[in-house]
Short mmCIF file of C-alpha atoms in Angstrom, two decimals:
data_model
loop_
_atom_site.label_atom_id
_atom_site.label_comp_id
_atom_site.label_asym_id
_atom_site.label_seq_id
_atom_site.Cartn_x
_atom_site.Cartn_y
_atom_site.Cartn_z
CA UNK A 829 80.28 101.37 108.14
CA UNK A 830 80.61 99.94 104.53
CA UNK A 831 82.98 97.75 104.49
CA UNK A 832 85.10 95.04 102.39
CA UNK A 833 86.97 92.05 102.99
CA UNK A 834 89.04 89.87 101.74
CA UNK A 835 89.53 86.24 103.11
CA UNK A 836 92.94 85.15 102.04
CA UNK A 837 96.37 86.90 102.94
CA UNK A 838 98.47 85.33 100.85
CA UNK A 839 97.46 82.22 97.72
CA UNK A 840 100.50 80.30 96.48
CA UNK A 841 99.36 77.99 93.62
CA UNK A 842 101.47 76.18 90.70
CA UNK A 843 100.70 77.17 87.48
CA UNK A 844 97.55 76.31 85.56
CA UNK A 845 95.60 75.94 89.14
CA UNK A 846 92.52 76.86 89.64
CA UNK A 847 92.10 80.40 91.29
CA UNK A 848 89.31 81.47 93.83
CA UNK A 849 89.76 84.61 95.51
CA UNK A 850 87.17 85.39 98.20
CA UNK A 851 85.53 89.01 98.94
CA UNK A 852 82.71 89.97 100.74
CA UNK A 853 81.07 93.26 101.22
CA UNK A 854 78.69 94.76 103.83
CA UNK A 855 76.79 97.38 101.90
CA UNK A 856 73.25 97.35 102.05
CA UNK A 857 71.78 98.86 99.06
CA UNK A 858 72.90 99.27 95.55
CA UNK A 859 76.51 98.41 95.20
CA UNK A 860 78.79 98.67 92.55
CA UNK A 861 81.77 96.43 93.04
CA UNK A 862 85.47 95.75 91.11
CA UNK A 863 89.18 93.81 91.11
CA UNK A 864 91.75 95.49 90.87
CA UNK A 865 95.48 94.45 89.94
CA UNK A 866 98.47 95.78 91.45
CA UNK A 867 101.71 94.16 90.00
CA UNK A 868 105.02 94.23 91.86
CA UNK A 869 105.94 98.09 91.47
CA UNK A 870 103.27 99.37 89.61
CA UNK A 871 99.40 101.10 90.12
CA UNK A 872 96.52 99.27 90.51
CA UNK A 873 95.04 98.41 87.35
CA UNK A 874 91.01 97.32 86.70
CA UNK A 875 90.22 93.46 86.21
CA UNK A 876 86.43 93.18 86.13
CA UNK A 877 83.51 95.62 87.71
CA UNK A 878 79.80 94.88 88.47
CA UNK A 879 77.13 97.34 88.36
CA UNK A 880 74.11 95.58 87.27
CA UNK A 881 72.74 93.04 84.99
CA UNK A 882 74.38 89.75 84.83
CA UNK A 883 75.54 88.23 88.17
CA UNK A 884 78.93 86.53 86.07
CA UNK A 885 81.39 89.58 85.26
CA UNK A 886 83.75 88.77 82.62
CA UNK A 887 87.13 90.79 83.06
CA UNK A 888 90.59 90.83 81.30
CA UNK A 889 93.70 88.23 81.02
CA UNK A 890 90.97 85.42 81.74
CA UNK A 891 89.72 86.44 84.52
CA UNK A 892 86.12 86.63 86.12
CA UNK A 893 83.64 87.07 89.33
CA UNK A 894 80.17 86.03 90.48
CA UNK A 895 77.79 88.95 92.40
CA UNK A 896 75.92 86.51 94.34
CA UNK A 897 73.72 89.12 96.47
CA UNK A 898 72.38 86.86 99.01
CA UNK A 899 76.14 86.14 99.92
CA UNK A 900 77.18 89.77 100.08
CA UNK A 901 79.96 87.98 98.01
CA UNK A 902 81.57 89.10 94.98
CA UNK A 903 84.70 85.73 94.28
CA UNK A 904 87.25 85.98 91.80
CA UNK A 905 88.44 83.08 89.87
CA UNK A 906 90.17 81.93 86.95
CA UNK A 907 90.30 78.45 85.51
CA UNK A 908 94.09 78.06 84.73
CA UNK A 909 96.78 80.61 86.78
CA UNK A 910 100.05 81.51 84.92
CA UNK A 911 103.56 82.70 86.49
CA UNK A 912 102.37 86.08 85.37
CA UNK A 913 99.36 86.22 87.36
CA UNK A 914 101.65 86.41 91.01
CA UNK A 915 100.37 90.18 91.47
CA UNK A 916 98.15 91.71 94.28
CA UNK A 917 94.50 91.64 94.21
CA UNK A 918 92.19 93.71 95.70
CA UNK A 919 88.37 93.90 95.67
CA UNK A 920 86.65 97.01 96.01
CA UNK A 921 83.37 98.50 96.44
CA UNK A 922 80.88 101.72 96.28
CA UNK A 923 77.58 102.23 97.42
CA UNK A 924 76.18 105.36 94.57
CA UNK A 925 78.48 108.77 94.90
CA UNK A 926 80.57 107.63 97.90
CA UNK A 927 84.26 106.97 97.41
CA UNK A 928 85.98 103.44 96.60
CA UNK A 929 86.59 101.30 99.21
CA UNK A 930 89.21 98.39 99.39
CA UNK A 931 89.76 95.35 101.04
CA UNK A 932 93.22 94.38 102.32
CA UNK A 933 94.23 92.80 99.37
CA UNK A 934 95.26 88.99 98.58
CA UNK A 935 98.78 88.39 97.81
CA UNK A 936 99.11 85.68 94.57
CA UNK A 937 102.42 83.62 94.21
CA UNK A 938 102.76 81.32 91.20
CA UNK A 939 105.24 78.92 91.35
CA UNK A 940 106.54 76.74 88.06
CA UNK B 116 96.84 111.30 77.11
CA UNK B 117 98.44 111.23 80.37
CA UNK B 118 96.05 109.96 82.44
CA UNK B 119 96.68 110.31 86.13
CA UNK B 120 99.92 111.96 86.62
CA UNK B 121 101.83 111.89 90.75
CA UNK B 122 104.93 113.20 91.15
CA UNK B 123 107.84 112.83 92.72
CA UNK B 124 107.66 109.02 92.57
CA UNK B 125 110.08 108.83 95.34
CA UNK B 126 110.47 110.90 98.34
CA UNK B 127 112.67 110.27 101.77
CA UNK B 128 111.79 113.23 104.83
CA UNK B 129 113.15 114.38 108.22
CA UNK B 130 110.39 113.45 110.85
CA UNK B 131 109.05 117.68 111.23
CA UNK B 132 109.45 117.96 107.59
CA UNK B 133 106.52 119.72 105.38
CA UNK B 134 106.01 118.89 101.77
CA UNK B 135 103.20 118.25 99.19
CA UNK B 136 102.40 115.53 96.96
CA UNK B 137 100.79 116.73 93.21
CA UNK B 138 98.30 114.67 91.17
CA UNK B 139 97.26 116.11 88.15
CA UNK B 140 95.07 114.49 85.69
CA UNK B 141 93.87 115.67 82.36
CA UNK B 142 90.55 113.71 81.72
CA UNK B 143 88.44 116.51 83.21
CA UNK B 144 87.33 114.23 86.03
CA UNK B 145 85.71 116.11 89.18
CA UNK B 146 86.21 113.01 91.52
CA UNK B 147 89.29 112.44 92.86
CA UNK B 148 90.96 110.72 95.87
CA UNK B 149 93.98 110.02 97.62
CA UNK B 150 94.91 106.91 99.07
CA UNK B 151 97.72 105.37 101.14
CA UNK B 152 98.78 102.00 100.62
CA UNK B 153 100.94 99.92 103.78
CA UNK B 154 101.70 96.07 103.65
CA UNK B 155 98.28 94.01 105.26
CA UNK B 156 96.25 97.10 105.06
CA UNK B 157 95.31 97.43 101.57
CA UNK B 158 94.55 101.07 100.51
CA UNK B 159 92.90 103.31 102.41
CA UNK B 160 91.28 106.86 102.11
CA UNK B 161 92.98 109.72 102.85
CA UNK B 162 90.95 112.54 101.69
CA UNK B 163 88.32 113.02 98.24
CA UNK B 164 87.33 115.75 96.44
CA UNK B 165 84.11 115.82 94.33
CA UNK B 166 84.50 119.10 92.30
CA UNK B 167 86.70 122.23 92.67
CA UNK B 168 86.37 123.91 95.98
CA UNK B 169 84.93 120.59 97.50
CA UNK B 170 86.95 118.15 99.61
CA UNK B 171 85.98 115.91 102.37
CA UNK B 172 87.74 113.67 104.99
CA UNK B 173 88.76 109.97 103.99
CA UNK B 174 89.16 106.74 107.05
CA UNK B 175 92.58 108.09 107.89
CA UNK B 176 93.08 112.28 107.01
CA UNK B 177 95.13 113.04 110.05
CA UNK B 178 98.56 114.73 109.44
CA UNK B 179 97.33 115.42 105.70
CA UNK B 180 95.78 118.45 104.27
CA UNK B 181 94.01 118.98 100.82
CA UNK B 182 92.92 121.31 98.48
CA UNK B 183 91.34 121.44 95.10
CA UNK B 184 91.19 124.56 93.38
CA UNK B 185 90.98 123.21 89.82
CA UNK B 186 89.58 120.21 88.24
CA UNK B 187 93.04 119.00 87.30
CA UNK B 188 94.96 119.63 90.16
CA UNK B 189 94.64 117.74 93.68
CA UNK B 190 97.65 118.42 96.04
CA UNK B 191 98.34 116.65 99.34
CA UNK B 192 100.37 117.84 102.28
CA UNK B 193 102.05 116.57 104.65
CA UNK B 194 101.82 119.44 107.55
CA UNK B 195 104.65 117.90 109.95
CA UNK B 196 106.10 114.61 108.58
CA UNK B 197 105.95 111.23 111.06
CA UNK B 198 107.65 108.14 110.68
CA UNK B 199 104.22 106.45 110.69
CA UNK B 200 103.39 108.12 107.22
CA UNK B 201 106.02 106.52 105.88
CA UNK B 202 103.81 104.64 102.75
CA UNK B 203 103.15 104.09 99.31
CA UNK B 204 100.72 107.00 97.95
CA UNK B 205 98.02 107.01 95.62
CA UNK B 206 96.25 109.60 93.89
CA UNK B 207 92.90 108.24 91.91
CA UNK B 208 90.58 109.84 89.88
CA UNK B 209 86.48 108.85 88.84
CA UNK B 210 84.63 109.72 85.30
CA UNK B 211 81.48 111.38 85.68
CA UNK B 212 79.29 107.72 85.65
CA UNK B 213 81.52 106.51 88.43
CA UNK B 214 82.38 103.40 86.04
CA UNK B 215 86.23 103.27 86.76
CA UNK B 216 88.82 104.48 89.35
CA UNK B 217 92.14 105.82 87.12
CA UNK B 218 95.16 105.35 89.66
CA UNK B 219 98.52 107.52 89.03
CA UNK B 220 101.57 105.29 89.35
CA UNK B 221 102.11 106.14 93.88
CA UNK B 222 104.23 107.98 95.50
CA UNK B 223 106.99 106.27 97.68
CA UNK B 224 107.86 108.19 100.84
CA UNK B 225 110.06 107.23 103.75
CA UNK B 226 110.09 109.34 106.86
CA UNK B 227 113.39 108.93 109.11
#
């Protein structure tokens, strides 16, 4: 079955760390893959998505991920975390019409 | 523009206990989903709909029913409520190029 995962449970990092949040996915043609943010109380909102093209997704609030398909990885980072980032991340994926799946999500505390 | 629209936000049920869960959305989407979201487990599918009169089973549909009569609309029900389906719910809808997942903002329910 397709599948996503997620590596880490919970990150705790001091602000202006680097991030790296690992993701894998088991899909074995044409995937489309994403980030989404869920902040304490609220919906998940979208960070970055890859469909095609250009391996290095750019995304919002500074953040972006590398496709690298001989991984079956899709890694979120950012170069300098702020107290705002502490949220929930979760990576995603879809293989053409079928619905979004999730991985279990990676908790993100950012201390001061 | 409203966007994806779940109501009630919060919800507490007898175990035995019937009711339904509405997401509306008014962007003329014909994919939609629900999900249910519990601590460690990320979110996972429920059931999806790909067009009025069209529905299909998610990873976990037992306990919930679904129906989609218009594009707008996509109820949930909860036949007999269980403590275990005590969770956070989320209904999602797709555009047409499957580009972006629009969540609503969850229902909380709590089954006693």
């Amino acid at each position: 079955a397709q599948s996503v995962s997620q590596h880490n449970h919970h990150v705790i990092l001091s602000e202006a760390a680097s991030l790296e949040l690992g993701c894998n996915y088991s899909y074995g043609g044409t995937v489309n893959l994403f980030w989404y943010v869920q902040y304490p109380g609220q919906h998940l909102q979208l960070l970055l998505k890859y469909f095609s093209g250009d391996p290095l997704v750019k995304g919002i609030k500074g953040f972006e991920a590398e496709f690298i398909k001989s991984k079956f990885s899709f890694n979120l980072r950012k170069p300098s975390v702020q107290w705002s980032d502490t949220a929930e991340y979760f990576c995603a994926g879809r293989e053409g019409n079928t619905p979004l799946v999730f991985g279990k999500g990676t908790r993100l505390s950012v201390i001061a | 523009n409203a966007g994806v629209t779940q109501t009630p936000k919060f919800q507490v049920l007898k175990t035995g206990q019937s009711m339904t869960l509405q997401c509306a959305q008014d962007m003329n989407h014909e994919y939609m989903s629900w999900y249910r979201q519990d601590p460690g487990m990320g979110l996972r599918l429920i059931h999806y709909s790909v067009g009025a009169g069209i529905t299909d089973q998610g990873e976990v549909p037992n306990g919930y029913n679904v129906s989609r009569s218009t594009t707008e609309d996509f109820p949930l029900r909860l036949l007999s409520a269980a403590p275990s389906q005590t969770s956070v719910y989320f209904c999602a809808s797709q555009d047409p190029s499957f580009t972006e997942a629009f969540f609503g903002q969850g229902t909380r329910l709590t089954v006693v």
